[in-house]
Coordinates of C-alpha atoms in Angstrom, one line a residue:
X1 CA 0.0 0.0 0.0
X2 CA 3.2 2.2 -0.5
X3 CA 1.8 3.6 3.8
X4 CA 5.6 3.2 4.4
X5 CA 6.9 5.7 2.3
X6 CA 7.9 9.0 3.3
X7 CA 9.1 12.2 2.0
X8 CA 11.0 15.9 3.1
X9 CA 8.6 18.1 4.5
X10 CA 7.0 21.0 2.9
X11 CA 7.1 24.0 4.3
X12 CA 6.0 27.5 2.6
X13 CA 6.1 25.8 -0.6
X14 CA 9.8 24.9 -0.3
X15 CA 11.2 21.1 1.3
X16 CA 12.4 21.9 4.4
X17 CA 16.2 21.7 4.7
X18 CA 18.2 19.7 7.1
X19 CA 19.6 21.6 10.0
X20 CA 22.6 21.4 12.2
X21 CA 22.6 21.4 16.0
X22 CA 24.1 19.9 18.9
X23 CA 21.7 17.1 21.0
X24 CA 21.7 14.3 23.2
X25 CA 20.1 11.5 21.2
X26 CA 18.1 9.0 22.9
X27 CA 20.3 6.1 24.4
X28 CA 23.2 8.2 24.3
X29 CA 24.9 9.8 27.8
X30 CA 26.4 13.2 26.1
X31 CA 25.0 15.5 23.4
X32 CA 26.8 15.4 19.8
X33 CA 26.7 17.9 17.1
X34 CA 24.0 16.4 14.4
X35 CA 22.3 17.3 11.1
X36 CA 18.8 16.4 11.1
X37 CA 15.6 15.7 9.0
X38 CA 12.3 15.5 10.1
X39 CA 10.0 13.0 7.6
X40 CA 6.8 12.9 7.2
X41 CA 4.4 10.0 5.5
X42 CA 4.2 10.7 1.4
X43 CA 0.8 12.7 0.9
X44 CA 0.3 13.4 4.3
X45 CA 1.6 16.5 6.8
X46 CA 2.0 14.4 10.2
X47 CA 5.5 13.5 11.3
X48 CA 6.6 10.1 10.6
X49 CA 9.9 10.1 11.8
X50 CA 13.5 11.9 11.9
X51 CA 16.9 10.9 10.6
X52 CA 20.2 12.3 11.9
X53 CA 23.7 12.3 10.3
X54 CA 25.9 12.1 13.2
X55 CA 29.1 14.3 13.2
X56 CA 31.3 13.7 16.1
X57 CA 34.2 11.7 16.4
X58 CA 33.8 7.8 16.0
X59 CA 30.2 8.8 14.9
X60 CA 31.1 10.7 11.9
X61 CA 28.6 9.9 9.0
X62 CA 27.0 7.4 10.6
X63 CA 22.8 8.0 10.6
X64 CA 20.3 6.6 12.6
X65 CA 16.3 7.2 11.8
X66 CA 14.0 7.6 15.0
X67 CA 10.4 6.5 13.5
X68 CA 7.4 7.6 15.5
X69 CA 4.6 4.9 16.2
X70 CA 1.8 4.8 13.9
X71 CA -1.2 4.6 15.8
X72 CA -0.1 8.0 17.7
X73 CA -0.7 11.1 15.1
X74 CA 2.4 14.1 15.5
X75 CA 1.9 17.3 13.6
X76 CA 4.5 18.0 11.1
X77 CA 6.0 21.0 10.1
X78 CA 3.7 22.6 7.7
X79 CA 1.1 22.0 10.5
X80 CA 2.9 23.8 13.3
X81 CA 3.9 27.0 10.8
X82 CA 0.0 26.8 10.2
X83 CA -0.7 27.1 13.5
X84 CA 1.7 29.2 14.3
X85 CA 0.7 31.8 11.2
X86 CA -2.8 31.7 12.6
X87 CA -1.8 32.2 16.2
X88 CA -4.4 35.2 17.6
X89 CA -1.3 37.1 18.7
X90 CA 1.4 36.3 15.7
X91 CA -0.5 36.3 13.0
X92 CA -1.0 40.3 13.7
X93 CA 2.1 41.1 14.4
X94 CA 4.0 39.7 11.2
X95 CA 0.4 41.7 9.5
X96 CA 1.8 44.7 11.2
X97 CA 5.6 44.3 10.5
X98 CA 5.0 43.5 7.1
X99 CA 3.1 46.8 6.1
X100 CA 5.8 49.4 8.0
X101 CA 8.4 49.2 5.5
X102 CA 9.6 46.0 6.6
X103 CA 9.9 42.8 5.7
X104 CA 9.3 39.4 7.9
X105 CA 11.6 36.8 7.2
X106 CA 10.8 33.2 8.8
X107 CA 14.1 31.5 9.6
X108 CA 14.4 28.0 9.7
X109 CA 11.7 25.2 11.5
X110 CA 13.6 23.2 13.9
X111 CA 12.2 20.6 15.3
X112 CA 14.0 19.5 18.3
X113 CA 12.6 16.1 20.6
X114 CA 12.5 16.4 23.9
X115 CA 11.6 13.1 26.2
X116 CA 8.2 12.3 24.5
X117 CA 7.0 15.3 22.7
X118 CA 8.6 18.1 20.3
X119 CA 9.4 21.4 20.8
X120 CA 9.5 23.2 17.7
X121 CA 11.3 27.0 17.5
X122 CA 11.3 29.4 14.3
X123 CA 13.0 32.9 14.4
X124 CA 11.3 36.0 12.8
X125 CA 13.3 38.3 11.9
X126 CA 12.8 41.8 10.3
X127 CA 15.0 43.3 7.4
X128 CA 14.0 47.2 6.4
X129 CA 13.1 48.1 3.2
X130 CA 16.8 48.3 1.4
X131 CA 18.6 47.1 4.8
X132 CA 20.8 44.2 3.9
X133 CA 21.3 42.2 7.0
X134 CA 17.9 41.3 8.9
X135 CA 17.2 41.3 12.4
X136 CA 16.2 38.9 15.4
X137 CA 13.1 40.2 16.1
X138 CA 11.0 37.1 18.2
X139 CA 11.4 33.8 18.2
X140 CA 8.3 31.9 18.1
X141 CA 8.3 28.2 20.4
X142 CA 5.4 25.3 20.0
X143 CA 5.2 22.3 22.3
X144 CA 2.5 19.9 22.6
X145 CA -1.1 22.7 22.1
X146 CA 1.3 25.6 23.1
X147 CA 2.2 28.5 20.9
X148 CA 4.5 31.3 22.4
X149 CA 6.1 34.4 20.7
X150 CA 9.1 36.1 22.8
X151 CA 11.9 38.6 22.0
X152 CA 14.3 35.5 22.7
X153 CA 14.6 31.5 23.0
X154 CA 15.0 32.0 26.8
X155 CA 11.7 34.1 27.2
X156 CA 9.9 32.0 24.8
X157 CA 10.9 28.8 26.9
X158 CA 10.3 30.4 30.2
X159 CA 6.6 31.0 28.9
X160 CA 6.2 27.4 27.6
X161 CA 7.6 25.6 30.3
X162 CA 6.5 28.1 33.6
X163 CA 5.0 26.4 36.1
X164 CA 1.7 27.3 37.1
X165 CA 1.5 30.2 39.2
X166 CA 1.4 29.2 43.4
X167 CA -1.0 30.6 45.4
X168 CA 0.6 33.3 48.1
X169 CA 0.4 31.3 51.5
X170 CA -2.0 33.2 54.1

Protein backbone atom coordinates (compact mmCIF):
# COMPACT_ATOMS: atom_id res chain seq x y z
CA UNK A 1 0.00 0.00 0.00
CA UNK A 2 3.19 2.16 -0.47
CA UNK A 3 1.80 3.57 3.78
CA UNK A 4 5.64 3.23 4.40
CA UNK A 5 6.89 5.70 2.32
CA UNK A 6 7.94 9.00 3.30
CA UNK A 7 9.12 12.19 2.04
CA UNK A 8 11.00 15.88 3.05
CA UNK A 9 8.63 18.14 4.46
CA UNK A 10 7.05 21.04 2.88
CA UNK A 11 7.11 23.96 4.31
CA UNK A 12 6.04 27.50 2.62
CA UNK A 13 6.08 25.83 -0.57
CA UNK A 14 9.81 24.90 -0.28
CA UNK A 15 11.25 21.15 1.31
CA UNK A 16 12.43 21.88 4.45
CA UNK A 17 16.25 21.70 4.73
CA UNK A 18 18.23 19.72 7.08
CA UNK A 19 19.55 21.58 10.01
CA UNK A 20 22.60 21.41 12.17
CA UNK A 21 22.58 21.43 16.02
CA UNK A 22 24.08 19.90 18.88
CA UNK A 23 21.73 17.09 20.99
CA UNK A 24 21.74 14.28 23.16
CA UNK A 25 20.13 11.51 21.23
CA UNK A 26 18.10 8.96 22.86
CA UNK A 27 20.28 6.12 24.37
CA UNK A 28 23.18 8.20 24.26
CA UNK A 29 24.90 9.77 27.78
CA UNK A 30 26.43 13.21 26.07
CA UNK A 31 24.99 15.49 23.35
CA UNK A 32 26.83 15.40 19.79
CA UNK A 33 26.65 17.93 17.06
CA UNK A 34 24.03 16.37 14.41
CA UNK A 35 22.30 17.27 11.06
CA UNK A 36 18.83 16.41 11.14
CA UNK A 37 15.57 15.72 9.03
CA UNK A 38 12.32 15.51 10.10
CA UNK A 39 9.98 12.99 7.59
CA UNK A 40 6.76 12.92 7.22
CA UNK A 41 4.36 9.98 5.47
CA UNK A 42 4.15 10.73 1.41
CA UNK A 43 0.83 12.72 0.90
CA UNK A 44 0.28 13.38 4.29
CA UNK A 45 1.62 16.49 6.84
CA UNK A 46 1.99 14.42 10.23
CA UNK A 47 5.49 13.51 11.33
CA UNK A 48 6.62 10.05 10.62
CA UNK A 49 9.92 10.15 11.85
CA UNK A 50 13.49 11.93 11.89
CA UNK A 51 16.95 10.86 10.63
CA UNK A 52 20.17 12.31 11.87
CA UNK A 53 23.71 12.28 10.31
CA UNK A 54 25.89 12.07 13.24
CA UNK A 55 29.10 14.29 13.20
CA UNK A 56 31.26 13.69 16.05
CA UNK A 57 34.25 11.67 16.41
CA UNK A 58 33.85 7.80 15.96
CA UNK A 59 30.21 8.79 14.90
CA UNK A 60 31.13 10.66 11.86
CA UNK A 61 28.61 9.88 9.02
CA UNK A 62 26.95 7.38 10.61
CA UNK A 63 22.77 8.01 10.57
CA UNK A 64 20.32 6.65 12.59
CA UNK A 65 16.35 7.20 11.79
CA UNK A 66 13.99 7.59 15.03
CA UNK A 67 10.44 6.53 13.54
CA UNK A 68 7.43 7.59 15.55
CA UNK A 69 4.55 4.93 16.23
CA UNK A 70 1.82 4.84 13.87
CA UNK A 71 -1.18 4.64 15.82
CA UNK A 72 -0.08 7.99 17.73
CA UNK A 73 -0.72 11.08 15.06
CA UNK A 74 2.40 14.11 15.51
CA UNK A 75 1.89 17.31 13.65
CA UNK A 76 4.49 17.96 11.14
CA UNK A 77 6.05 20.98 10.09
CA UNK A 78 3.69 22.56 7.68
CA UNK A 79 1.05 21.95 10.53
CA UNK A 80 2.91 23.82 13.32
CA UNK A 81 3.92 27.01 10.78
CA UNK A 82 0.05 26.78 10.16
CA UNK A 83 -0.72 27.08 13.51
CA UNK A 84 1.74 29.17 14.34
CA UNK A 85 0.73 31.83 11.19
CA UNK A 86 -2.80 31.67 12.60
CA UNK A 87 -1.76 32.22 16.24
CA UNK A 88 -4.42 35.23 17.59
CA UNK A 89 -1.30 37.11 18.66
CA UNK A 90 1.41 36.31 15.67
CA UNK A 91 -0.45 36.27 12.95
CA UNK A 92 -1.00 40.25 13.70
CA UNK A 93 2.08 41.15 14.43
CA UNK A 94 4.04 39.65 11.24
CA UNK A 95 0.39 41.67 9.51
CA UNK A 96 1.82 44.67 11.18
CA UNK A 97 5.58 44.31 10.54
CA UNK A 98 5.04 43.46 7.09
CA UNK A 99 3.05 46.79 6.07
CA UNK A 100 5.79 49.38 7.96
CA UNK A 101 8.44 49.17 5.46
CA UNK A 102 9.64 45.99 6.63
CA UNK A 103 9.91 42.78 5.66
CA UNK A 104 9.33 39.40 7.95
CA UNK A 105 11.60 36.81 7.24
CA UNK A 106 10.81 33.18 8.85
CA UNK A 107 14.08 31.51 9.62
CA UNK A 108 14.42 27.99 9.70
CA UNK A 109 11.71 25.16 11.52
CA UNK A 110 13.55 23.23 13.90
CA UNK A 111 12.18 20.55 15.27
CA UNK A 112 14.03 19.49 18.35
CA UNK A 113 12.59 16.06 20.62
CA UNK A 114 12.54 16.39 23.90
CA UNK A 115 11.56 13.14 26.15
CA UNK A 116 8.20 12.25 24.51
CA UNK A 117 7.05 15.28 22.73
CA UNK A 118 8.64 18.12 20.35
CA UNK A 119 9.39 21.36 20.81
CA UNK A 120 9.53 23.16 17.71
CA UNK A 121 11.30 27.04 17.47
CA UNK A 122 11.34 29.36 14.34
CA UNK A 123 13.01 32.93 14.38
CA UNK A 124 11.30 35.98 12.80
CA UNK A 125 13.32 38.31 11.91
CA UNK A 126 12.76 41.75 10.34
CA UNK A 127 14.96 43.29 7.42
CA UNK A 128 14.05 47.24 6.37
CA UNK A 129 13.12 48.12 3.23
CA UNK A 130 16.79 48.30 1.41
CA UNK A 131 18.59 47.07 4.82
CA UNK A 132 20.77 44.16 3.88
CA UNK A 133 21.35 42.20 7.05
CA UNK A 134 17.89 41.26 8.93
CA UNK A 135 17.19 41.32 12.36
CA UNK A 136 16.16 38.90 15.40
CA UNK A 137 13.05 40.17 16.06
CA UNK A 138 10.98 37.11 18.18
CA UNK A 139 11.37 33.82 18.24
CA UNK A 140 8.34 31.92 18.08
CA UNK A 141 8.27 28.16 20.36
CA UNK A 142 5.36 25.35 20.04
CA UNK A 143 5.19 22.35 22.29
CA UNK A 144 2.49 19.91 22.62
CA UNK A 145 -1.07 22.68 22.09
CA UNK A 146 1.27 25.64 23.07
CA UNK A 147 2.21 28.50 20.93
CA UNK A 148 4.53 31.27 22.38
CA UNK A 149 6.14 34.38 20.72
CA UNK A 150 9.06 36.07 22.81
CA UNK A 151 11.90 38.56 22.04
CA UNK A 152 14.27 35.54 22.74
CA UNK A 153 14.61 31.45 23.01
CA UNK A 154 14.97 32.00 26.77
CA UNK A 155 11.72 34.15 27.17
CA UNK A 156 9.88 32.01 24.78
CA UNK A 157 10.90 28.79 26.92
CA UNK A 158 10.28 30.44 30.15
CA UNK A 159 6.63 30.98 28.90
CA UNK A 160 6.25 27.41 27.55
CA UNK A 161 7.60 25.59 30.34
CA UNK A 162 6.51 28.07 33.61
CA UNK A 163 5.00 26.36 36.12
CA UNK A 164 1.68 27.28 37.11
CA UNK A 165 1.48 30.21 39.22
CA UNK A 166 1.39 29.16 43.41
CA UNK A 167 -0.99 30.60 45.41
CA UNK A 168 0.63 33.26 48.12
CA UNK A 169 0.37 31.30 51.53
CA UNK A 170 -2.02 33.20 54.08
Amino acid sequence: NKEDQWEVPIIDGEQMEPYYTIMRLPGEERAEFIQMLPFTPRGRNNLAAWMVARSDGEQYGRMLTFQFPKQKLIFGPSQIVARMNQDQDISPQITLWNQQGSEVIQGTLLVIPIEEALLYIRPLYLRASGGRIPELKQVVVAYQNQIVMAETLDRALDQIFAEAPTQPST
